[in-house]
Amino acid sequence: MRIAVAGATGNIGALTVAALERDGHEVVRISRSLGVDLATGDGLDDALAGAEAVVDAINAPAAGPEETVAFFGATTRNLLAAEERAGVRHHVLLSIVGIHRVEGNAHYAGKREQERLVAAGPVPWTIVPVTQFHDFAEMVAGWTEQDGVATIAPLLVQPIAPAEVAGVLAELATGEPRGRYADVAGPEPQDLVDMARRTHEARGRTVRLVPTWSGIFGPAMAGDVLLPGEGARIAPTTFDDWLAGQR
């Protein structure tokens, strides 16, 4: 198949490209750095010519709720319109578990808008909600780290290996549209503070972690809000497995 991947130079996008190419598919990489601008639509029609499916794995720059919703809205509208013109028959969207249970998070607001447009759009679709990645805790701590101290929310998550997310996206893109797909998650719940501590230890770093709900992740995200629901698809790689490869 000829399959386009939006966000092809990002973490999940690049892994999805690799997974599709390993299976013998022709992959079109969509990225602003490669001359295709989703925000304006420039280059999209040429990129999607002959494509049978599109995987949307784009990310948004850090911004407030209005800007993030506007960004995801514009890119999704442009992508869907170009897909309709090209006769694309399957749009696969990477989304996040729990976004409909959390208010006040700018990125989640943008992802909800993205899901809304895809579900109401002209192209048959599959939405794939996934949990956070194994390196998420380290990344979050890095946002606030200063002088060896970082604040971090005590979130309960069920982290997954990015390569396994990419494998699911590649698999679904080659099949029929499924609507809203099952939650996709790693095998075990983890505490984000403990994940950050253990990741820093594996890297040989000492960072004092201060648990708090005062950052961008508030108490609305506490408890099981970010955990997968019933009937979830569980990927095999544990956080411990991933961590062992970081040492």
Short mmCIF file of C-alpha atoms in Angstrom, two decimals:
data_model
loop_
_atom_site.label_atom_id
_atom_site.label_comp_id
_atom_site.label_asym_id
_atom_site.label_seq_id
_atom_site.Cartn_x
_atom_site.Cartn_y
_atom_site.Cartn_z
CA MET A 1 0.00 0.00 0.00
CA ARG A 2 0.93 3.64 -0.37
CA ILE A 3 0.53 5.17 3.10
CA ALA A 4 1.26 8.73 4.20
CA VAL A 5 2.51 9.49 7.71
CA ALA A 6 1.92 13.00 9.06
CA GLY A 7 4.51 13.96 11.66
CA ALA A 8 6.95 11.57 10.01
CA THR A 9 10.05 13.12 11.59
CA GLY A 10 8.69 12.92 15.15
CA ASN A 11 9.22 10.07 17.60
CA ILE A 12 6.15 7.96 16.82
CA GLY A 13 5.96 9.10 13.21
CA ALA A 14 9.49 7.95 12.41
CA LEU A 15 8.91 4.60 14.13
CA THR A 16 5.64 4.15 12.20
CA VAL A 17 7.42 4.87 8.92
CA ALA A 18 10.01 2.23 9.80
CA ALA A 19 7.34 -0.33 10.74
CA LEU A 20 5.43 0.21 7.50
CA GLU A 21 8.56 0.04 5.35
CA ARG A 22 9.64 -3.19 7.06
CA ASP A 23 6.33 -4.68 5.94
CA GLY A 24 6.95 -3.60 2.34
CA HIS A 25 4.65 -0.58 2.10
CA GLU A 26 5.44 2.62 0.21
CA VAL A 27 5.53 5.44 2.73
CA VAL A 28 5.08 9.14 2.06
CA ARG A 29 6.61 11.30 4.79
CA ILE A 30 4.63 14.42 5.66
CA SER A 31 6.47 17.03 7.69
CA ARG A 32 7.08 20.76 7.45
CA SER A 33 10.82 20.07 7.42
CA LEU A 34 10.25 17.96 4.30
CA GLY A 35 8.30 20.68 2.50
CA VAL A 36 4.70 19.81 3.44
CA ASP A 37 3.01 22.27 5.79
CA LEU A 38 -0.13 20.96 7.47
CA ALA A 39 -0.88 24.35 9.04
CA THR A 40 -1.27 25.97 5.62
CA GLY A 41 -1.94 22.93 3.45
CA ASP A 42 1.05 23.69 1.21
CA GLY A 43 2.30 20.55 -0.54
CA LEU A 44 -0.46 18.28 0.79
CA ASP A 45 -2.18 17.50 -2.50
CA ASP A 46 1.04 16.33 -4.13
CA ALA A 47 2.03 14.33 -1.05
CA LEU A 48 -1.28 12.46 -0.86
CA ALA A 49 -1.59 11.61 -4.55
CA GLY A 50 -2.27 7.89 -4.75
CA ALA A 51 -2.25 7.36 -0.98
CA GLU A 52 -4.70 4.78 0.34
CA ALA A 53 -4.32 5.60 4.05
CA VAL A 54 -2.93 8.34 6.28
CA VAL A 55 -1.53 8.04 9.81
CA ASP A 56 -1.68 11.31 11.76
CA ALA A 57 0.99 11.34 14.47
CA ILE A 58 1.70 15.08 14.57
CA ASN A 59 2.43 16.98 17.76
CA ALA A 60 1.70 20.59 18.66
CA PRO A 61 4.08 23.26 19.93
CA ALA A 62 3.60 24.15 23.60
CA ALA A 63 0.94 26.85 23.86
CA GLY A 64 -2.25 27.79 25.66
CA PRO A 65 -5.62 26.09 25.12
CA GLU A 66 -6.89 28.44 22.40
CA GLU A 67 -3.68 28.26 20.39
CA THR A 68 -3.42 24.49 20.73
CA VAL A 69 -7.04 23.91 19.70
CA ALA A 70 -6.53 26.27 16.75
CA PHE A 71 -3.36 24.45 15.67
CA PHE A 72 -4.88 20.97 15.79
CA GLY A 73 -8.06 22.28 14.19
CA ALA A 74 -6.27 23.86 11.23
CA THR A 75 -3.92 20.94 10.59
CA THR A 76 -6.70 18.36 10.85
CA ARG A 77 -9.08 20.27 8.57
CA ASN A 78 -6.37 20.73 5.95
CA LEU A 79 -5.34 17.09 6.14
CA LEU A 80 -8.89 15.72 5.90
CA ALA A 81 -9.78 18.03 3.01
CA ALA A 82 -6.69 16.97 1.07
CA GLU A 83 -7.44 13.31 1.83
CA GLU A 84 -10.96 13.70 0.47
CA ARG A 85 -9.62 15.27 -2.73
CA ALA A 86 -7.08 12.47 -3.12
CA GLY A 87 -9.57 9.66 -2.46
CA VAL A 88 -7.84 8.43 0.71
CA ARG A 89 -9.99 5.70 2.26
CA HIS A 90 -8.64 5.48 5.82
CA HIS A 91 -7.49 8.12 8.33
CA VAL A 92 -5.72 6.77 11.43
CA LEU A 93 -5.33 9.22 14.30
CA LEU A 94 -2.97 8.75 17.23
CA SER A 95 -4.71 10.04 20.37
CA ILE A 96 -4.32 9.80 24.15
CA VAL A 97 -6.15 7.73 26.77
CA GLY A 98 -8.15 9.86 29.21
CA ILE A 99 -8.45 13.13 27.29
CA HIS A 100 -12.24 13.19 27.65
CA ARG A 101 -11.98 12.92 31.43
CA VAL A 102 -9.66 15.90 31.96
CA GLU A 103 -10.40 19.61 31.70
CA GLY A 104 -7.88 22.43 31.89
CA ASN A 105 -5.06 20.75 29.93
CA ALA A 106 -4.25 22.63 26.71
CA HIS A 107 -2.83 19.64 24.83
CA TYR A 108 -5.79 17.47 25.74
CA ALA A 109 -8.19 20.18 24.56
CA GLY A 110 -6.41 20.21 21.23
CA LYS A 111 -6.56 16.43 20.93
CA ARG A 112 -10.30 16.48 21.68
CA GLU A 113 -10.79 18.94 18.82
CA GLN A 114 -8.72 16.71 16.56
CA GLU A 115 -10.84 13.67 17.46
CA ARG A 116 -14.06 15.64 16.92
CA LEU A 117 -13.06 16.73 13.44
CA VAL A 118 -11.90 13.25 12.41
CA ALA A 119 -15.09 11.59 13.67
CA ALA A 120 -17.27 14.15 11.87
CA GLY A 121 -15.08 14.28 8.76
CA PRO A 122 -15.43 12.91 5.24
CA VAL A 123 -12.81 10.15 5.45
CA PRO A 124 -13.43 6.75 7.12
CA TRP A 125 -11.39 6.69 10.31
CA THR A 126 -9.78 4.90 13.22
CA ILE A 127 -8.90 6.78 16.42
CA VAL A 128 -6.24 5.05 18.54
CA PRO A 129 -6.01 6.22 22.19
CA VAL A 130 -2.68 5.30 23.79
CA THR A 131 -1.15 5.80 27.22
CA GLN A 132 2.04 7.72 28.00
CA PHE A 133 5.43 6.46 26.81
CA HIS A 134 8.16 4.96 28.97
CA ASP A 135 10.28 8.12 28.77
CA PHE A 136 7.38 10.39 29.77
CA ALA A 137 8.41 10.79 33.42
CA GLU A 138 11.94 11.84 32.54
CA MET A 139 10.60 14.34 30.03
CA VAL A 140 8.11 15.86 32.49
CA ALA A 141 10.77 16.23 35.18
CA GLY A 142 13.02 17.88 32.64
CA TRP A 143 10.46 20.64 32.04
CA THR A 144 10.96 22.03 35.55
CA GLU A 145 14.42 20.82 36.59
CA GLN A 146 16.61 23.57 37.95
CA ASP A 147 19.72 23.25 40.09
CA GLY A 148 19.12 19.53 40.57
CA VAL A 149 15.49 19.89 41.70
CA ALA A 150 12.34 19.15 39.68
CA THR A 151 8.62 19.27 40.44
CA ILE A 152 6.47 16.47 39.08
CA ALA A 153 2.85 15.40 39.46
CA PRO A 154 2.21 12.02 41.16
CA LEU A 155 0.27 10.68 38.19
CA LEU A 156 -0.73 7.04 37.87
CA VAL A 157 0.03 5.92 34.30
CA GLN A 158 0.40 2.65 32.40
CA PRO A 159 3.36 3.39 30.13
CA ILE A 160 4.00 1.82 26.76
CA ALA A 161 6.99 1.43 24.45
CA PRO A 162 6.86 3.89 21.50
CA ALA A 163 7.87 1.17 19.04
CA GLU A 164 4.83 -0.86 20.08
CA VAL A 165 2.56 2.14 19.52
CA ALA A 166 4.04 2.52 16.05
CA GLY A 167 3.45 -1.16 15.36
CA VAL A 168 -0.24 -0.83 16.24
CA LEU A 169 -0.62 2.27 14.04
CA ALA A 170 1.07 0.53 11.12
CA GLU A 171 -1.10 -2.56 11.55
CA LEU A 172 -4.33 -0.57 11.69
CA ALA A 173 -3.43 1.65 8.74
CA THR A 174 -3.27 -1.39 6.47
CA GLY A 175 -6.70 -2.64 7.53
CA GLU A 176 -10.27 -1.40 7.40
CA PRO A 177 -11.45 1.64 9.41
CA ARG A 178 -12.39 0.64 12.96
CA GLY A 179 -13.92 3.81 14.42
CA ARG A 180 -12.80 4.35 18.00
CA TYR A 181 -10.27 1.63 18.71
CA ALA A 182 -9.61 0.07 22.11
CA ASP A 183 -7.24 1.86 24.48
CA VAL A 184 -3.64 0.79 23.86
CA ALA A 185 -1.37 0.56 26.92
CA GLY A 186 1.66 -1.03 28.47
CA PRO A 187 1.31 -3.98 30.84
CA GLU A 188 1.66 -2.34 34.29
CA PRO A 189 0.52 0.82 36.13
CA GLN A 190 3.35 2.99 37.41
CA ASP A 191 3.71 6.09 39.58
CA LEU A 192 5.20 8.96 37.59
CA VAL A 193 7.42 10.19 40.43
CA ASP A 194 8.92 6.72 40.90
CA MET A 195 9.38 6.36 37.14
CA ALA A 196 11.33 9.63 37.02
CA ARG A 197 13.49 8.63 40.00
CA ARG A 198 14.34 5.26 38.52
CA THR A 199 15.04 6.71 35.08
CA HIS A 200 17.43 9.27 36.56
CA GLU A 201 19.18 6.51 38.50
CA ALA A 202 19.58 4.48 35.31
CA ARG A 203 21.15 7.52 33.66
CA GLY A 204 23.48 8.05 36.62
CA ARG A 205 21.86 11.37 37.52
CA THR A 206 20.76 12.73 40.90
CA VAL A 207 17.63 14.89 40.81
CA ARG A 208 15.52 15.72 43.85
CA LEU A 209 11.88 15.24 42.86
CA VAL A 210 9.14 17.30 44.51
CA PRO A 211 5.64 15.84 43.98
CA THR A 212 3.03 18.52 43.35
CA TRP A 213 -0.30 19.16 41.63
CA SER A 214 0.56 22.82 41.04
CA GLY A 215 2.00 22.37 37.53
CA ILE A 216 0.31 21.65 34.21
CA PHE A 217 -0.99 18.30 35.50
CA GLY A 218 -3.56 19.09 38.17
CA PRO A 219 -5.61 16.93 40.55
CA ALA A 220 -8.18 16.34 37.80
CA MET A 221 -5.66 13.84 36.45
CA ALA A 222 -5.29 11.91 39.71
CA GLY A 223 -6.45 8.36 40.36
CA ASP A 224 -7.23 6.10 37.39
CA VAL A 225 -8.05 8.91 34.92
CA LEU A 226 -5.06 8.14 32.67
CA LEU A 227 -5.30 4.36 32.92
CA PRO A 228 -6.75 2.26 30.08
CA GLY A 229 -10.37 1.16 30.17
CA GLU A 230 -11.84 -2.31 29.93
CA GLY A 231 -10.94 -4.30 26.84
CA ALA A 232 -7.66 -2.46 26.35
CA ARG A 233 -5.00 -3.81 24.02
CA ILE A 234 -1.95 -4.46 26.17
CA ALA A 235 1.54 -4.26 24.69
CA PRO A 236 4.19 -6.56 26.22
CA THR A 237 7.17 -4.34 27.08
CA THR A 238 7.25 -3.35 30.76
CA PHE A 239 8.81 -0.21 32.19
CA ASP A 240 11.47 -2.42 33.80
CA ASP A 241 12.28 -3.93 30.38
CA TRP A 242 12.68 -0.48 28.90
CA LEU A 243 14.70 0.79 31.86
CA ALA A 244 17.14 -2.12 31.58
CA GLY A 245 17.99 -0.93 28.09
CA GLN A 246 18.79 2.60 29.30
CA ARG A 247 21.59 1.66 31.67
#
